[in-house]
Structure formats: structure tokens, C-alpha cells
Amino acid sequence: MRPLRTFLATAVASAIFLTGCASQQSPVLPNGVTFIEQSSADSNAIHIPYQKYQLDNGLTVLLSPDSSDPLVHVDVTYHVGSAREQLGKSGFAHFFEHMMFQGSANVADEQHFKVVTEAGGTLNGTTNTDRTNYYETVPANQLEKMLWLEADRMGFLLPAVTEQAFEIQRETVKNERGQRVDNRPYGRLWERVNQAMYPQDHPYSWPVIGWLDDLDRGTVADLRQFFQRWYGPNNATLTIGGDIDPAQTLAWVNRYFGSIPAGPAVVDAAKQPATLDVDRYISMEDKVHLPLLYIGIPTVYARHEDEAALDLLAKILGGGKTSIFYKNMVENGFAVQAQVGHPCRELACELTLFAIANPSKGAELSKLEGIVRESIAEFERRGVTAEDLAKAKVQNEARTLYGLQSVSGKVSTLAYNQTFFGQPDLTEVDLQRYNNVTEADVLRVFNTYVKDKAAVIMSIVPEGQRELIAAEDNWQPQPITADMSSLGMPQQQVVITDSFDRSQVPEAGPNPVITMPSLWRQNLANGIEVIGSQSTETPTTEILIALNGGNRLLDPAQAGLAQLTAAMMAESTESLTSSEFVQELEKLGSSISISSSGYRTYVSVSSLSRNVDPTLALLQQRLWHSAFNATDFERVKGHHLQNIQQNANRPEWLAGAAWAKLTNGEDNPQGWPQAGTLATVQALTLADVKAFYQRQFSAGNASVVAVSDLPQAEIITKLAFLGQWQGEATPLPPLQPLPTIQPKIYLLDKPGAAQSVIRIGKRSNKFDATGEHFLAGLMNYPLGGAFNSRINLNLREDKGYTYGARTGFSAGPELGQFVASASVRADVTAESVQEFITEIQRYHDNGISADELAFMKASISQRDALKFETPAQKARFLGKILRYDLDDDFVQQQADIVNNVTVEQLNRLANKELKLEQMAILVVGDKASNLENLQQLGYEVIELTL
């Protein structure tokens, strides 16, 4: 794949190459900082630039200068995840991810979120089995402030770990588990499989989020000891990328982190791939519609010499529509989904094979298991072709390149590689690692790790349908018998001496100059408008064709037709079958996708710029020569119907469907799920799809966005074929009268739900970029538009009722709405509704405060620095300009509004828009446990059905 790297070397040198040798480029260093190394240029290689340093306390520091956008990304990765926990004390690493946002000695409770949000930035943290990371992306002038925040929670967290904060976050973690695991279809799959895959004392045998019993058992003392053991600077990597001055950045790093003492020594854990002697069958019943079969086979560990070949084996077996699994499972109608993967972690990897049964061919998972085994045997008979490997390798290169489009992507890659392998930039090494895999390598790892090997085989079946499991369980988890004593780390009083006052928040530098993407406009021969921007950081091209209409063109009785048509256009063309079409795309490392929304159908194209011409040739087939054959239709429609039934088990989907009906009415297409219902989709025919295609795919409905490293003239030449497209714009049917929204509670029963989904709201203004809709968003920001909003701080941080609560105004070209929403613990459903009501009423009555106004202005005025970094972000920005016919400088107009808006203006709007007597309240949850409490709130409660 040398042509790609050669092209990169000339096209994006300024973005991803660092010239010079280490001895020549290191800046003058502060005392206590040691230079280690930096990347050096190679004209035939892809590199992420970095400079590596180490503080005397062991903190590893990586700097990656990139002046292409006025932003910085800060990442602190601790080499501690759930694998560092003790048996019986699971969930501590993830618990700490939450606790480290709750303030420290010099940062007040909830101040971390406020500081970052007010700076116009974004932030988060994540935990997995092997590491925890915290990160912020902010305008470049805010870097010192971010380093102050991160250093304070590294060195000064424990004084803020109070019993009250501990209990609130314990409830928040339980809510997260309820929302992401217990209340989600198939949500317990991974924790059950890992129990069976690994011995009880293996660090991957328990879930990252923890067992509920362990969460209940944990104490503040446990948490403090866990922090002291693992969160020292010598177990961390600080990575900073973006528009930075390396010398100044190092000085700040040393100032804030240098005096923090090292923690206990940390030794890398031994690699521990699983071993199985016999197949382990396990099963569970769940609130699902379709049975799922999962097979996990233990393999190696991350960066083992066989990892790359195993990854490519997984891709060939079941990585997409051209794979053996897709052909045997999905194309032949036995499954609605089927895939093979090879996820790798620090200590162990597994080959994973799963399929969701299609009841039209019988839902017995024993039958699916037989097809899985026959598919593996077919691979053995067929072997590996040169084309198999070529496709997988070019896709790997494309993924690597797309990962370099953002500063956060580069920083995350550097941090990951340093944490686990001690080498920050392995980009070129990894490309070579995959490109060097041979057909013989793939066959060898198949024979070594997969053929005739024991596996964990899990069946998840609908409640009451155990007859569908693949086989009777032959393995059960044993009760945990573990030492529940402390970690053996005595509490230590650490005194840190500084020459400055850490309680003082650093001042931000001057606001960076925000350069809007330069754009160009040109019409094709038939009048189609094209808007574009040149982005030279990576040699890639993004093209988005938007067709006005979408779901809005439909009669309500045809709900689901727009989505079904989009799905059919991912199938055969007149000259290529579905798998042949995908195979051609895979050879190019390109993608073409079609999707439908409420008011539009989108055709999205991503390509390496060197492969744009053959990709657009395939696009022509997709746009104008789709086959719409009956065989594809029956399969696609069948899958669509199964997905609708599957969605009926998802509380959030049920809430969306019920809310659409309440606010938009059954006479309008917006009042129905965009996927349709069983009744509407069952009635749809192939003739309906063809007719909708004729209405939707017309030149008069189309506009085009292009973001590429190629210049305007070259892009227009390549898009000239679209100028041959014919057809007039399709008028929208008249909107029917909308229902009157009643101030009542509407309860949709979800028996046994672990959480309740709440929506409270009303209709509001349609979209406008500089009028009342935009102002409503500003008004709402302190109420429920930011993490540290009144709503979220109340329900999540103060009460522990939810993992997250929010309010917001959303709008399209005709309709808009205000919605307050959250998924809450089932046992506090009525209390949560009451808190929403109280907060909305208080904001209606009293409005925004002067401090909240200042916070909102600071936050929103600075966040534009983060909006236009990647080609995809630029494409979305240009697409909005086209869709709503906005002025090219509408962002500056918005900035002027933000700077000049007053408390009085926003309070008048709050008084107008936040009238509870105009709002409906929807609850999707367990009727038996919630009905009586909801009735006590003083609203009429109406039971809904869908």
C-alpha cells in the first residue's frame, strides 16, 4: 500500500509529520523535567508528531503540536481499570471516574464542569478494563486552566471524597448500570460471557461498572485506598495536542504537576489469555424480541505477534456484506444481524461471533450454532484469497487515516500506545504489521486458535422461551469467595509544597481568532447547488447529497417507507449484487450510505481522494441504477419488521414513538415512528418503494456538500455527472391540524422496567438561526442545556436519581419543540417528575440570573473554536447553510446576538416558552409500581398504548 503513504507524505506533512532529530529539537527544560525522545520524519511513513518528557515524579508527558485549528486536547490516562481491582470489590475504577469530577481541595464541587463548559470546551472520562482517562477539548487560550484542573484532582482529590459525595455518586453509578445494562436489551451479555470465559479471580471476569453487591459493599475508606494505590503521577500519561507552545506548555505542566509526589510503584500485569477445555454453554431470558447467539473463543493479547492476522481473519469471516457469515446467515435469511470481531485488551483477546435470529426461518439457536460451525468449516475449505487480504488492508489504512483528522484522535492514539506499550507513535509500525500479514498467516492463526477450539456459547432468548436456547447450560458461576478486607494501603497524609496559590484559577489567554471554513458555491448544469470547502490536512473527500422530502413526503399510512427505500438502495444495482457492490467499495476503502430523516434523505460518501473517481462511479449506480428486485425487498422488509419488534423492547424508543403521537398527531407523518409500525410496514410493497424513489430521488430535491483536499475546480469536474440528473422538486403535502397538548401525565406501561423514561414538553418555534428559536436555546442553557445546568445538578448530582437529565429546544423547517427528559430509577419516578416540574416552574417565574447569563455568554461565545476541525464537521456546517439558506456569516451574527442579549430578553422568553399548563408529561415505566405515586402529583393520569 505504498502509494497511499507516498501521497500522505506530500499532502499532509504539516499535519502529521515532525521534522528534525531529537537532539536538535528539545526546548530548554524546566528543572525536574527530562527530555526522552521525539518522533522523526520519514518521507515514506505516516507519523503523529510528538515530544516525550518525564517529570521527576514519574509523570510521562507527551506534546503533539498542531496549529491547524485554535484548540487543544488534554488527556490524562491512568494505567488503572477494572483489572486492577480485587475480587469482591469490583467497580472501583469506574466509580473513581465519577468521583474525580466532584471537586478536589482547590476545585469546588461541580466547578470542574463549570470551568470547562464556560471556557467553551467539552470534557468527559472513560473507564475500561485496563485504563481510565479524563480529557478536555478547549480553545487554545484555556490550556493552563485545564492543566490546573487535572493536576488538582491528581494531587488533591482525597479532601473532597466525603461520605455525602460518595453516596451520591454510588447512586449515579447504579443509575448508569440501570440505563446501560439492566434496562437495555441484551445489556447483560458481556458480563455473563466474561464470567464464563475467565476464572473467577481473573481481572476480566467481572464487569467494569461493577456488580451491584460490590457497589453496595464499598466504603469511602476502600475508595481512598484505591486512589492512593493507583492514581499517582508515575502511573499516568499526560498528553497534550493542538495549538500549543511546547516550552510554555512544559513550564505549566511542571508548575502544576511537578510537586505531586509519586505513588507506589506499578508493575504491568502478566498477560492472561483465557483457556477453555470444553465448550461452556450459558443462557438467560431477557426482555427481547429476537434470540441472540454469541460465541467467544479465547485467543491472544493486545500486540501479540498474531493479533493482526486474527483481526484480518475476523474481517474475512464476518466483517461485512462480503463475508462468509453475512452470506450464510443474513443473505440466506437465518439471521437479521451476524458479525465476527476480534476485540483485544491488554491481558487477553477473544474471537467473537454473534447472530440475531430471524424467526421467519425458525428462531432455534441450535440451528444458528450449526450454521456458525458450517461457516467456519466453509472458511477452512475455501481458504484465504489475495483479494480478501487486499480489502482488509486498505480498509485498515483508511481507518488509520480518518483517525488522524482530529487532534483528539491523534492525542488518544499517542496516549493509548504510551500507556500500554511505552511507544507513543506506532502508526506506521501498525500499518506495516497488518500489511505484512500473508494468506498463510491467516490460515495458521485459524488453525492455532479457532479450529476445533472450545468456546463460551451464550443464548439470550425472550422471556418464557427457553426452548430456543442452543443447548442446556453446562456451566454456572460460583458464589464469590474473596478476601473482602482492605487493599492494605494505610491512609497517608501527603503534604505538597508549592510556591504559588493553587486555589487561584489561572487566567485564560486572549481568545483565539476563529477562522470560519472558507467556502465556495457553484451550480451544476441542471441547477443543483454545490457548496464546498477545501481541507488539506488529510487526503480524503466527504460528499453529502441531501434530498428534501424524507419522511415528510409520506402519508401516515405509509410510515416506514422512506427508511425502507433507503435500505433498499443499499442492495443490488442493475449490474452488481449487494455483496459485489460492497466488495468494490471495500477494495477502495470507501463508503456510500443512504439514510432517511424526518425531512430529508441523505446520501453520504467517504473516500480517500485518490479513489474518488471509482467511488463516484459506484455512486452513479447506487443513485440511478438500483435494481429494486423482489428477493432483496422481501429480505430487507423482513429485517425491518424484526427491528421494529425489537425496538418495542427499548424504553427510549417507546418514549419517542409515544411522544411523537402526543405532540404531532396521527394525521401527520411526524406523529409516527420514522421506522413505521408493524401494521404500516407489513402493508408496504415493492411498488411503493419504487414510487417513493421516483418522488424522492429527483434533481430538484437535491443539494450537494463537498469537503476535500482537492480544489474546487477538480471537485466540480468530478461531480459534473450529477448535472445530468433530471426531475423537479417534490412539493410537501399540507400539514394537518396538530393536536392540542394537554397538561396531563401519560403513562405507557413497561412491566418490570428497571428505569423510567420521562419526557415533559410542548411544541415551540420552527428553526431559525438568528431569531427566537436561537434565543430560546440561549435561554435554556442554564436550565438544562449544559452538564452543570439546574436540571442535571438537581436530579443527578444532588439527588442521584439519574445518570443524566436535560432540557432543550429542537426544531426543523416546520415544527419545533421544547423537551425535558431523563431516564430515572424506577423507585423515584414520581419524585423525578416533581423535580422537573419544580425547576421548570422556578425558571419560568424567576428566569436566568446575571451569573448564569455571564456563564452562558462565555461558554457559547468560545465554543466555535471546536466546531470546524474535521472534514465531517465542516460538511455538517456547510449542510446547515444550504438547508436553511443561511448567510455565510450567520455564525458571526449569532455571536453578536450572544454578546448583546440581556437578562430581560431571555426572561421574557422563559415566561413565554416554559408554561407548564401547555406541557404534556410522558412516563414510560412500570405501571404497577408507579401509577399511584404519579396520581398523587395532582395531574390526571392517562394510560397509553402503542
PDB file of C-alpha atoms in Angstrom, residues 7-17 401 536-539:
ATOM      1  CA  PHE A   7       0.668  10.552  -1.175  1.00  0.00           C
ATOM      2  CA  LEU A   8       0.369  11.299   2.526  1.00  0.00           C
ATOM      3  CA  ALA A   9       3.976  12.276   2.790  1.00  0.00           C
ATOM      4  CA  THR A  10       3.464  15.122   0.348  1.00  0.00           C
ATOM      5  CA  ALA A  11      -0.133  16.059   1.141  1.00  0.00           C
ATOM      6  CA  VAL A  12      -0.226  16.269   4.904  1.00  0.00           C
ATOM      7  CA  ALA A  13       3.330  16.743   6.062  1.00  0.00           C
ATOM      8  CA  SER A  14       2.438  19.792   8.116  1.00  0.00           C
ATOM      9  CA  ALA A  15      -0.314  17.940   9.928  1.00  0.00           C
ATOM     10  CA  ILE A  16       1.232  14.611  10.846  1.00  0.00           C
ATOM     11  CA  PHE A  17       4.978  14.743  10.339  1.00  0.00           C
ATOM     12  CA  LEU A 401      -6.064   7.975   8.115  1.00  0.00           C
ATOM     13  CA  THR A 536      -5.885  19.887   3.197  1.00  0.00           C
ATOM     14  CA  GLU A 537      -4.968  18.136   6.454  1.00  0.00           C
ATOM     15  CA  THR A 538      -5.722  14.643   5.171  1.00  0.00           C
ATOM     16  CA  PRO A 539      -6.129  13.371   1.577  1.00  0.00           C
TER      17      PRO A 539
END
